[in-house]
Short mmCIF file of C-alpha atoms and ligand atoms in Angstrom, two decimals:
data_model
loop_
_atom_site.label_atom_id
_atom_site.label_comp_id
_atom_site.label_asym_id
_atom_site.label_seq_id
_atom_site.Cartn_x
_atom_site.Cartn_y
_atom_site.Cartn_z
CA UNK A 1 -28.10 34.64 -39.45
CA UNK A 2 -24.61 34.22 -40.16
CA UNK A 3 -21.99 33.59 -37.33
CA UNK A 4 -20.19 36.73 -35.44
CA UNK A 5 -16.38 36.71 -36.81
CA UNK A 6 -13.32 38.25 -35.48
CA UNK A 7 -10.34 39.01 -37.71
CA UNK A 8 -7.32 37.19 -36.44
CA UNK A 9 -3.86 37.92 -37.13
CA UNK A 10 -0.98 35.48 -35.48
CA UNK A 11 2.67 36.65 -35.38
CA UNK A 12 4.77 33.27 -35.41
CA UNK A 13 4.95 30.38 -38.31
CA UNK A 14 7.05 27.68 -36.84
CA UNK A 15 6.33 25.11 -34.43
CA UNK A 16 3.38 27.16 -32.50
CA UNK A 17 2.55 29.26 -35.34
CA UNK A 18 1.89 25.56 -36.90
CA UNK A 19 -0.29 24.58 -34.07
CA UNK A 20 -2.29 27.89 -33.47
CA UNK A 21 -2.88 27.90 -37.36
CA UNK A 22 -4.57 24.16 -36.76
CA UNK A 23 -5.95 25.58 -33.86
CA UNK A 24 -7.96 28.02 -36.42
CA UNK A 25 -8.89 26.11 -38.83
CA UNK A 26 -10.46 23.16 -36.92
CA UNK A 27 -12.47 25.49 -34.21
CA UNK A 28 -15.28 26.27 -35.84
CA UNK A 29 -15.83 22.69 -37.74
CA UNK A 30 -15.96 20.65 -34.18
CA UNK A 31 -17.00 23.52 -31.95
CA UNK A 32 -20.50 26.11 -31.76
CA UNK A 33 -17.67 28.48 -31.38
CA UNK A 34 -19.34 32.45 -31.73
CA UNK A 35 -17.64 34.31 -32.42
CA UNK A 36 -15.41 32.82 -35.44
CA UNK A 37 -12.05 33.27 -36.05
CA UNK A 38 -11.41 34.31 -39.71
CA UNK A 39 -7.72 33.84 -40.84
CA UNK A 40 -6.81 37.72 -41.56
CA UNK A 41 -3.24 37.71 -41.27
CA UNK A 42 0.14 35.92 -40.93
CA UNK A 43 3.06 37.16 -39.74
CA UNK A 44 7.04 35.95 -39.71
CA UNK A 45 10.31 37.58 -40.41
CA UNK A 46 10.63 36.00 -43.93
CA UNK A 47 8.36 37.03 -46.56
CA UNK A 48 8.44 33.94 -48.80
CA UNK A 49 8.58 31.42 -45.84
CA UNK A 50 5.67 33.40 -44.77
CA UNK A 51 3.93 33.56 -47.77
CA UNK A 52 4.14 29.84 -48.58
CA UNK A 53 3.40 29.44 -44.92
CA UNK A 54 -0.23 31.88 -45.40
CA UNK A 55 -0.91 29.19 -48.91
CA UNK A 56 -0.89 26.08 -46.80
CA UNK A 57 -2.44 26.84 -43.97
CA UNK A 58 -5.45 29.40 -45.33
CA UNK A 59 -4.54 32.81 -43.97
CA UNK A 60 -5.71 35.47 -46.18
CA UNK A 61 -2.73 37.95 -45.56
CA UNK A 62 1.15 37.61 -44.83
CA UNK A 63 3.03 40.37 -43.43
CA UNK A 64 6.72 40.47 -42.42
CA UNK A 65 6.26 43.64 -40.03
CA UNK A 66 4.99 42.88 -36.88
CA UNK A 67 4.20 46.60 -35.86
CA UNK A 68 2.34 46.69 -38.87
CA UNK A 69 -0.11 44.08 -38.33
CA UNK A 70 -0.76 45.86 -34.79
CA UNK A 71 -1.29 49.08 -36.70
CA UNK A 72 -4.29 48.07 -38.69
CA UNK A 73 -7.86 48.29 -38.50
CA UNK A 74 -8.85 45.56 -39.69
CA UNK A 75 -7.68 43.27 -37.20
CA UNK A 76 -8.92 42.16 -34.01
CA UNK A 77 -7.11 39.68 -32.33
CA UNK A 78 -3.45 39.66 -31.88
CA UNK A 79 -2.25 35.90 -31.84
CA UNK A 80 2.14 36.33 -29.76
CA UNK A 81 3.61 32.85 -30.81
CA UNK A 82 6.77 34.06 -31.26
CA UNK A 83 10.15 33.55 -28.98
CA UNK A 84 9.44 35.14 -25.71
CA UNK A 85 11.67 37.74 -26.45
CA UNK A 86 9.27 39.42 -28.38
CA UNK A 87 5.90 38.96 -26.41
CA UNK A 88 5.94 42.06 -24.08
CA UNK A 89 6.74 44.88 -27.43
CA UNK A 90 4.30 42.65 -29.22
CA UNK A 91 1.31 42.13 -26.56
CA UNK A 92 1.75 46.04 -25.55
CA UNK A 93 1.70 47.39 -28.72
CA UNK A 94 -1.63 45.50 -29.48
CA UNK A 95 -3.20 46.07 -26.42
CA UNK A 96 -2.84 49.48 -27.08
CA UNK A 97 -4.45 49.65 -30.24
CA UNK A 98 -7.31 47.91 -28.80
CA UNK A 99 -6.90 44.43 -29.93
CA UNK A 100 -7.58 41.16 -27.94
CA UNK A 101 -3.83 39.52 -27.17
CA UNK A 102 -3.46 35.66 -26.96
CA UNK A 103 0.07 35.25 -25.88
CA UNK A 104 2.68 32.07 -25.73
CA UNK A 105 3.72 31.12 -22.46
CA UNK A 106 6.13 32.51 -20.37
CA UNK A 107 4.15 35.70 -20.54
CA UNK A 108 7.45 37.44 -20.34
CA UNK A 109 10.96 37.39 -18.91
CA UNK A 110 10.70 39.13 -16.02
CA UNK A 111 7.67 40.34 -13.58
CA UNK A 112 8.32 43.89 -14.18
CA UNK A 113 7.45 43.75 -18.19
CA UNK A 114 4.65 40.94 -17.02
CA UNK A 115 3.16 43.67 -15.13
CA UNK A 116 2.92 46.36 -17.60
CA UNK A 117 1.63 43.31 -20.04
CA UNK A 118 -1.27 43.14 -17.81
CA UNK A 119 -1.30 47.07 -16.82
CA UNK A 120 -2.05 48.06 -20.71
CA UNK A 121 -4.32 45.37 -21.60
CA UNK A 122 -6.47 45.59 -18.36
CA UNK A 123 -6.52 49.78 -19.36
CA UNK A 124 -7.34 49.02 -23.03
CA UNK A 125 -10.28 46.34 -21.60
CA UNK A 126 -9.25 44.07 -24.34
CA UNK A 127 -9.01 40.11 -23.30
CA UNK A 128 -5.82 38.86 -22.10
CA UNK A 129 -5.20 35.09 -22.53
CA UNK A 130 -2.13 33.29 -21.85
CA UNK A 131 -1.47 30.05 -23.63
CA UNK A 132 -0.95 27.53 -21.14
CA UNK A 133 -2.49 25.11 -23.25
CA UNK A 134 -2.22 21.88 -20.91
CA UNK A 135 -5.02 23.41 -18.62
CA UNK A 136 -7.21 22.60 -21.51
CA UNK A 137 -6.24 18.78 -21.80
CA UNK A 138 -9.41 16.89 -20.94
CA UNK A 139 -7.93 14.62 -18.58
CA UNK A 140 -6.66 17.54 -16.77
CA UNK A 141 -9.89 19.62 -16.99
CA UNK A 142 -11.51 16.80 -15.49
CA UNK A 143 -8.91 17.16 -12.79
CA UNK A 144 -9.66 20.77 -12.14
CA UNK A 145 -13.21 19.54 -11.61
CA UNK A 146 -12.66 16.55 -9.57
CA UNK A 147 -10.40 18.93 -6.98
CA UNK A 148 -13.44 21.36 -6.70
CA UNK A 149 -15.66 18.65 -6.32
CA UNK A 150 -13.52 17.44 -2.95
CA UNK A 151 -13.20 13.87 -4.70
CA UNK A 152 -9.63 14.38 -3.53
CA UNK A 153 -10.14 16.10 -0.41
CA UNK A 154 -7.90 18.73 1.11
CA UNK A 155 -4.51 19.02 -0.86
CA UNK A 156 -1.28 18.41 0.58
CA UNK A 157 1.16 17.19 -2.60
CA UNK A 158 2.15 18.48 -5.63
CA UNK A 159 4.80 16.38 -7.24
CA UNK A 160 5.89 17.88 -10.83
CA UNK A 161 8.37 16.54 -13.30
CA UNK A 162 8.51 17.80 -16.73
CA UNK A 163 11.16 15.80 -18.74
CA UNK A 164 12.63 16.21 -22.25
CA UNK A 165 15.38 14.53 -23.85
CA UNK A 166 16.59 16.84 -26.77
CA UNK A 167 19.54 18.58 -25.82
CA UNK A 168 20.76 15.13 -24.57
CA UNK A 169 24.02 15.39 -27.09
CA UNK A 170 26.20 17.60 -26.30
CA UNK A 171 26.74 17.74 -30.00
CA UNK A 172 23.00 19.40 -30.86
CA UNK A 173 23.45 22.53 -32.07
CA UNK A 174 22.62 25.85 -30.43
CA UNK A 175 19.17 27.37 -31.46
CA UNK A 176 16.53 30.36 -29.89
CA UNK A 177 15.69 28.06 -27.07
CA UNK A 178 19.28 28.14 -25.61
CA UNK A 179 19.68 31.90 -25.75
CA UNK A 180 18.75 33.77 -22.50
CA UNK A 181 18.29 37.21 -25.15
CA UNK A 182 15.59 34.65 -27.33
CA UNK A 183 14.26 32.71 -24.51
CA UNK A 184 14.41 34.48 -20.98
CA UNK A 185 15.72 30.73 -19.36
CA UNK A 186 16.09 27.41 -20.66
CA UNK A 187 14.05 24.53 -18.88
CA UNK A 188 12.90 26.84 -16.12
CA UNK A 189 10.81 29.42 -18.58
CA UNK A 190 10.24 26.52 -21.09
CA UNK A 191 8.98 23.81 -18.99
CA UNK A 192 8.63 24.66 -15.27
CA UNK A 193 6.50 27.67 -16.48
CA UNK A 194 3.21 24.77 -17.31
CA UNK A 195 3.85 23.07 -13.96
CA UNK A 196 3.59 26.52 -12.12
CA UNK A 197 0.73 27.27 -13.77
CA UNK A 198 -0.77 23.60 -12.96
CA UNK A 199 -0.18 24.02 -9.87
CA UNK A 200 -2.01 27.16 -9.40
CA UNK A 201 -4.89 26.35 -11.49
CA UNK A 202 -5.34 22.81 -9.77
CA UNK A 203 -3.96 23.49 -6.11
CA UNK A 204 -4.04 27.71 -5.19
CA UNK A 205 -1.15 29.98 -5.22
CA UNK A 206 2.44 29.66 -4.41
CA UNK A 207 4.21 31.46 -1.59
CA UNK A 208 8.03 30.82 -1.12
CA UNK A 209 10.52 28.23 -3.26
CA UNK A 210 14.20 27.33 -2.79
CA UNK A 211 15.49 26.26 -6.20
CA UNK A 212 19.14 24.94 -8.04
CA UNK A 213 19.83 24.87 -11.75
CA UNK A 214 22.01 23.71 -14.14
CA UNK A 215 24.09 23.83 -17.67
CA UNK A 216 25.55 20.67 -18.20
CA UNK A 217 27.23 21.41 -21.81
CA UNK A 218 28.16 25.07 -21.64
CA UNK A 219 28.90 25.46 -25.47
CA UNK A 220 27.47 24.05 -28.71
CA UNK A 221 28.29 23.71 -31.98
CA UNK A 222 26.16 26.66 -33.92
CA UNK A 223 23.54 26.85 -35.38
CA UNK A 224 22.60 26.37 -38.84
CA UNK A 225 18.81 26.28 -39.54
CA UNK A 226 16.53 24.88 -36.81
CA UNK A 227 12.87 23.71 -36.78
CA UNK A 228 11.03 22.86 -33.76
CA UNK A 229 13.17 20.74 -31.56
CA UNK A 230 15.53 20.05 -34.26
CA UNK A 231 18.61 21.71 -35.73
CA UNK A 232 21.82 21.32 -38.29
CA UNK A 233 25.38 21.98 -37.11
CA UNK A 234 26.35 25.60 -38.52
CA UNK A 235 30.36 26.55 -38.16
CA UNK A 236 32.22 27.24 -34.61
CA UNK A 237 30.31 26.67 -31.31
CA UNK A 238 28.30 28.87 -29.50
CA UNK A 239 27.54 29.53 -25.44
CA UNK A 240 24.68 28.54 -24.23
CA UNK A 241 23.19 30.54 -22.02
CA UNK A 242 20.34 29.23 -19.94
CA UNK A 243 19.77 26.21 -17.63
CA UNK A 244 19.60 22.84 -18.61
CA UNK A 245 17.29 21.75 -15.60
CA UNK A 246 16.39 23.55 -12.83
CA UNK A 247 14.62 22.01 -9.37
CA UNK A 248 12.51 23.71 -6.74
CA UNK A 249 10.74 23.15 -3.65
CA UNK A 250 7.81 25.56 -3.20
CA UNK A 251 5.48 25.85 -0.44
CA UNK A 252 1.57 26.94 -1.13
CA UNK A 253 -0.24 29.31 0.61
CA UNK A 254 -2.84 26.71 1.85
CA UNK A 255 -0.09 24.27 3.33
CA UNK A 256 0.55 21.98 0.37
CA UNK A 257 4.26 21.18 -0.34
CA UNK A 258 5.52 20.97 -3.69
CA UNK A 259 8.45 19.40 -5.66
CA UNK A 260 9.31 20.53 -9.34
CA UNK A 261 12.23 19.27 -11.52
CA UNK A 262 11.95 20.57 -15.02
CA UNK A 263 14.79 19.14 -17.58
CA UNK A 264 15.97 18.70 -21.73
CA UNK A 265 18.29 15.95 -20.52
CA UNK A 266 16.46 12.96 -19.87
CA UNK A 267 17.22 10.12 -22.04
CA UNK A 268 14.30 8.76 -23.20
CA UNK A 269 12.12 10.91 -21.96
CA UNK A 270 9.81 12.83 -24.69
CA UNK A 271 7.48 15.31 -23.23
CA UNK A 272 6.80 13.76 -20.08
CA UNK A 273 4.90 16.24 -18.20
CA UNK A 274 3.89 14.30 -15.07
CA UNK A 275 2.40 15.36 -11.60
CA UNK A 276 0.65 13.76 -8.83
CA UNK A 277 -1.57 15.11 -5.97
CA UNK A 278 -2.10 13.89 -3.18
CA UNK A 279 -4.96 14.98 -1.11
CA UNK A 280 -6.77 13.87 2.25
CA UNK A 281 -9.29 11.54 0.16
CA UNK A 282 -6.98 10.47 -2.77
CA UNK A 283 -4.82 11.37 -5.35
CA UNK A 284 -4.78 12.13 -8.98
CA UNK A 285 -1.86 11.13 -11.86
CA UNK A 286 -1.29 12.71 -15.05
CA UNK A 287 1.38 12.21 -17.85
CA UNK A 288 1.00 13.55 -21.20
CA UNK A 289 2.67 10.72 -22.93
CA UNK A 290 -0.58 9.28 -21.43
CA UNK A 291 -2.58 12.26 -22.29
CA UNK A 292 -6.15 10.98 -22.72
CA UNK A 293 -6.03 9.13 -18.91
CA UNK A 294 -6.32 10.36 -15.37
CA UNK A 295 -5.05 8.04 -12.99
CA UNK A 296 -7.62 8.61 -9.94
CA UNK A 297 -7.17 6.62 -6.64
CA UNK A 298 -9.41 7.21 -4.32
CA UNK A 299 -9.24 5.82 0.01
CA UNK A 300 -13.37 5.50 -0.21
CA UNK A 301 -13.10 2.60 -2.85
CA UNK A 302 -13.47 -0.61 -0.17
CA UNK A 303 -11.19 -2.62 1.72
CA UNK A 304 -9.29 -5.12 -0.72
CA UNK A 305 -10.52 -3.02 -3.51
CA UNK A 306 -8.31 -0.37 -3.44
CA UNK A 307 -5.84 1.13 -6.08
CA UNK A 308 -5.32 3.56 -9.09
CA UNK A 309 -7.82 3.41 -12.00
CA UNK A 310 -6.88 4.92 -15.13
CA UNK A 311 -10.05 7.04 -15.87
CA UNK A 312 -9.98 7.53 -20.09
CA UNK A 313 -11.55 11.22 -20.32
CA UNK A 314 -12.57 10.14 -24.22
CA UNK A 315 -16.67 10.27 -23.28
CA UNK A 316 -18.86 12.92 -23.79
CA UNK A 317 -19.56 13.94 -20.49
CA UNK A 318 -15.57 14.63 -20.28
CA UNK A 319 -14.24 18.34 -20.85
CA UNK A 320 -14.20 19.02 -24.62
CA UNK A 321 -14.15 15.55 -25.52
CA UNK A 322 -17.87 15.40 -26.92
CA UNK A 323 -17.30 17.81 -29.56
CA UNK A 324 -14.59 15.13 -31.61
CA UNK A 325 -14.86 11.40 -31.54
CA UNK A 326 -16.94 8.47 -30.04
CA UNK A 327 -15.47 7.40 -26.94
CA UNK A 328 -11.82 5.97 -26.73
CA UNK A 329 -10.92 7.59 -30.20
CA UNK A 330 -8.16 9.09 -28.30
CA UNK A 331 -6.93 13.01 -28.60
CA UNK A 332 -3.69 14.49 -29.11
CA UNK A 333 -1.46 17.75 -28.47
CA UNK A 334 -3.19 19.85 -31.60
CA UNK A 335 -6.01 19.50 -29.86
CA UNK A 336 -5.30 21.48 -26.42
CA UNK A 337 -4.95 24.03 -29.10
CA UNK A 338 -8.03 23.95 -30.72
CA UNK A 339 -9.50 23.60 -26.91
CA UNK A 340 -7.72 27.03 -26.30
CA UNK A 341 -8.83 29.05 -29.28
CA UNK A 342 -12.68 28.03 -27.79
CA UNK A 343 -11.74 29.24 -24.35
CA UNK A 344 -10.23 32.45 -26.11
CA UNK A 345 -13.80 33.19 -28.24
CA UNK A 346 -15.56 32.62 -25.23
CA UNK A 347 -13.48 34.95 -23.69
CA UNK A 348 -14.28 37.11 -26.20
CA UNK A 349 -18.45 36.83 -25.98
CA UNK A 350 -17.54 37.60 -22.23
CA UNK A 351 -18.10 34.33 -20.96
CA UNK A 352 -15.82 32.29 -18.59
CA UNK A 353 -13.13 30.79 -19.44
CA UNK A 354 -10.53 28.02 -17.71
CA UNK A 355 -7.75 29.61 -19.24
CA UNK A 356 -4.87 31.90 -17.42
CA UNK A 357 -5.06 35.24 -18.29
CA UNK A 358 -2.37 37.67 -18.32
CA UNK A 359 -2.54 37.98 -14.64
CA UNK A 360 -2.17 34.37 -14.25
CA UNK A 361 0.76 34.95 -16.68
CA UNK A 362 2.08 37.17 -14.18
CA UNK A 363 1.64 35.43 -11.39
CA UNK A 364 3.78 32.45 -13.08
CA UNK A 365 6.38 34.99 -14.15
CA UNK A 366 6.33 35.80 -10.11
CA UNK A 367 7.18 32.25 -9.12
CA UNK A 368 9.83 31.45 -11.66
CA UNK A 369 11.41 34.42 -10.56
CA UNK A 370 11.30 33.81 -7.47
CA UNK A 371 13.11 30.65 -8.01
CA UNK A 372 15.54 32.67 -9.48
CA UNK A 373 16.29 34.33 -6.27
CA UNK A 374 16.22 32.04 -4.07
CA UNK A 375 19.46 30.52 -6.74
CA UNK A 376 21.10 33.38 -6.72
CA UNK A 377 20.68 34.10 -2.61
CA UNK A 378 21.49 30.02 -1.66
CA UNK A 379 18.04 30.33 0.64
CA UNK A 380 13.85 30.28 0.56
CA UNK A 381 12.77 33.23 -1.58
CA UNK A 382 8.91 34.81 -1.42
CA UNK A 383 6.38 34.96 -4.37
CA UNK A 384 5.73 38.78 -5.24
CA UNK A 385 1.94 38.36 -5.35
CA UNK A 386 0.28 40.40 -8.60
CA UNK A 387 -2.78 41.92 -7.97
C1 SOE B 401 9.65 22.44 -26.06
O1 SOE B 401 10.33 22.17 -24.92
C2 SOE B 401 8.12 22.42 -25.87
O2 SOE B 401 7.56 22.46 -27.13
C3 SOE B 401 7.62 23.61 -25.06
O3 SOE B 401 8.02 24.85 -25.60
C4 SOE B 401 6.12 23.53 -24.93
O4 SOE B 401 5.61 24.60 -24.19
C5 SOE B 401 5.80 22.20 -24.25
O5 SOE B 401 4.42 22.07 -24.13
C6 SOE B 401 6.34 21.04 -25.02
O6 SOE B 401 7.73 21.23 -25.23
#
């Protein structure tokens, strides 16, 4: 009998529309994924970027309307990997016309428009996935199990640094990312947002945080076409308009403290998203330039034999890993994609999934926020908690 399918349509071709497209096309090949994601439609502003963009990666359809795509039968899963600015009109507008929503992280901008994210899709009963795709690392799935196993006992640190060294120069030229209107904040939405969501998946929710941020180069030279993380020089200069880095303390609801410094101005530094937890019985180490290894340390190991091992989550009995390559034949980031699109048909067939939902999404939305306050106010600021 041939495979359930669900007609997908992403809105987005540039660096995530480029990954969830992978995402698409590999799922079914490595995974017993049911149902299967067919490749309906594409979506971006430019209709002969995006019809180039539907030839090379397999989508059957291109589209340069957005509102359109939500508008038609045909289609039932609504793929937001656009600049945040667009999620909420996007993820609302498909929720209401009874399509499934997998949304970019931040969810949104603020909690208010998080809420009614959640609020339509929760009415429509459609699932609601957010993409924070680093839950679905292996090394960091086998985290999540390790903590509900007690191999780390009862948590009391969460130490997060997420560091980026792109907007380094002061002569890199303005693009989406450094416009509060395109982005919501700068390393706060962009890169804080996975650590807040780590932290909630792997160590429970957060109640207060006392934060600072900062723009060290206030203006830029323009913009003139950007891809990904790079861009040309257009004419004049620009202001930028959100945080380069932005700190915060943050204490959880179960007693754990928790340190964050999220930044684009680290010299050297690629995507080094690093924490470490420290619990009662041990403590765990991740760093995605190290993706494939979870540094595990553990006080029962004896006397004399004590330290960090580097545990390589490459073997089949690791999260996701059995499904690609023999042991040690090492993953990368296109595959926490792929890992997310199987969480999302899962979702789908009503089974559960590791992922955040939109609530989750909220939730994060709730803490950044919060951060936010406690800036503006110069003290300790509470989580609004979403229901
Ligand atoms: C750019 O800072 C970026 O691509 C983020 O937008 C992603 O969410 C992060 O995973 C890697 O860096």
């Amino acid at each position: 009998m041939a495979a359930k399918t669900v007609n997908v349509a992403l809105i987005g071709t540039k660096f995530m529309g480029k990954a969830h497209s992978n995402a698409y096309l590999k799922v079914a090949k490595f995974f017993d994924v049911e149902p299967q994601p067919v490749m309906k439609m594409i979506c971006g502003r430019h209709a002969d970027e995006t019809a180039e963009f539907a030839k090379r990666f397999g989508w059957e359809n291109h589209e340069s309307d957005w509102h359109k795509v939500c508008d038609r039968k045909d289609i039932d899963v609504v793929d937001v990997s656009t600049p945040g600015g667009l999620h909420h009109d996007i993820s609302v507008a498909a929720a209401k016309n009874g399509k499934h929503v997998f949304c970019e992280k931040p969810l949104a901008f603020n909690l208010k428009d998080a809420r009614t994210m959640l609020e339509t899709a929760r009415k429509a009963g459609v699932v609601h996935m957010v993409n924070f795709n680093y839950r679905v690392v292996p090394a960091i799935a086998l985290a999540k199990q390790m903590i509900a196993a007690g191999e780390i006992g009862e948590i009391r640190h969460f130490r997060a640094t997420y560091l980026q060294d792109w907007l380094t120069d002061a002569k890199f030229p303005m693009n989406w990312r450094l416009r509060k209107e395109a982005a919501g904040s700068g390393a706060h939405g962009d890169l804080n947002a996975h650590h807040v969501d780590l932290a909630r998946f792997l160590v429970g929710e957060i109640g207060e945080v006392v934060g600072m941020k900062k723009t060290f180069i206030a203006e830029r030279p323009a913009e003139g076409r950007s891809a990904g993380l790079t861009a040309t020089a257009g004419e004049g200069t620009e202001k930028v308009t959100v945080d380069d880095a932005t700190l915060f303390l943050a204490k959880f609801q179960n007693g754990a403290i928790g340190s964050f410094e999220a930044t684009r101005m680290a010299p050297g530094r690629k995507n080094y998203n690093r924490f470490e937890i420290n619990g009662s019985r041990g403590s765990l180490v991740f760093n995605f330039e190290e993706m494939n290894t979870l540094q595990y340390y553990s006080c029962a190991d004896p006397a004399g034999r004590q330290g960090f091992k580097a545990i390589m989550a490459t073997e089949g009995v690791h999260p996701y890993a059995g499904a690609w390559w023999p042991p040690g034949h090492v993953l990368g980031y296109e595959h926490t994609f792929v890992h997310a699109v199987v969480e999302l048909m899962g979702a789908i067939q009503k089974k559960p999934t590791i992922m955040a939902d939109f609530r989750d999404g909220a939730q994060c939305v709730a803490v950044l926020d919060a951060v936010e306050h406690s800036i503006d106010e110069g003290k300790w600021a509470k989580v609004e908690m979403v229901e």
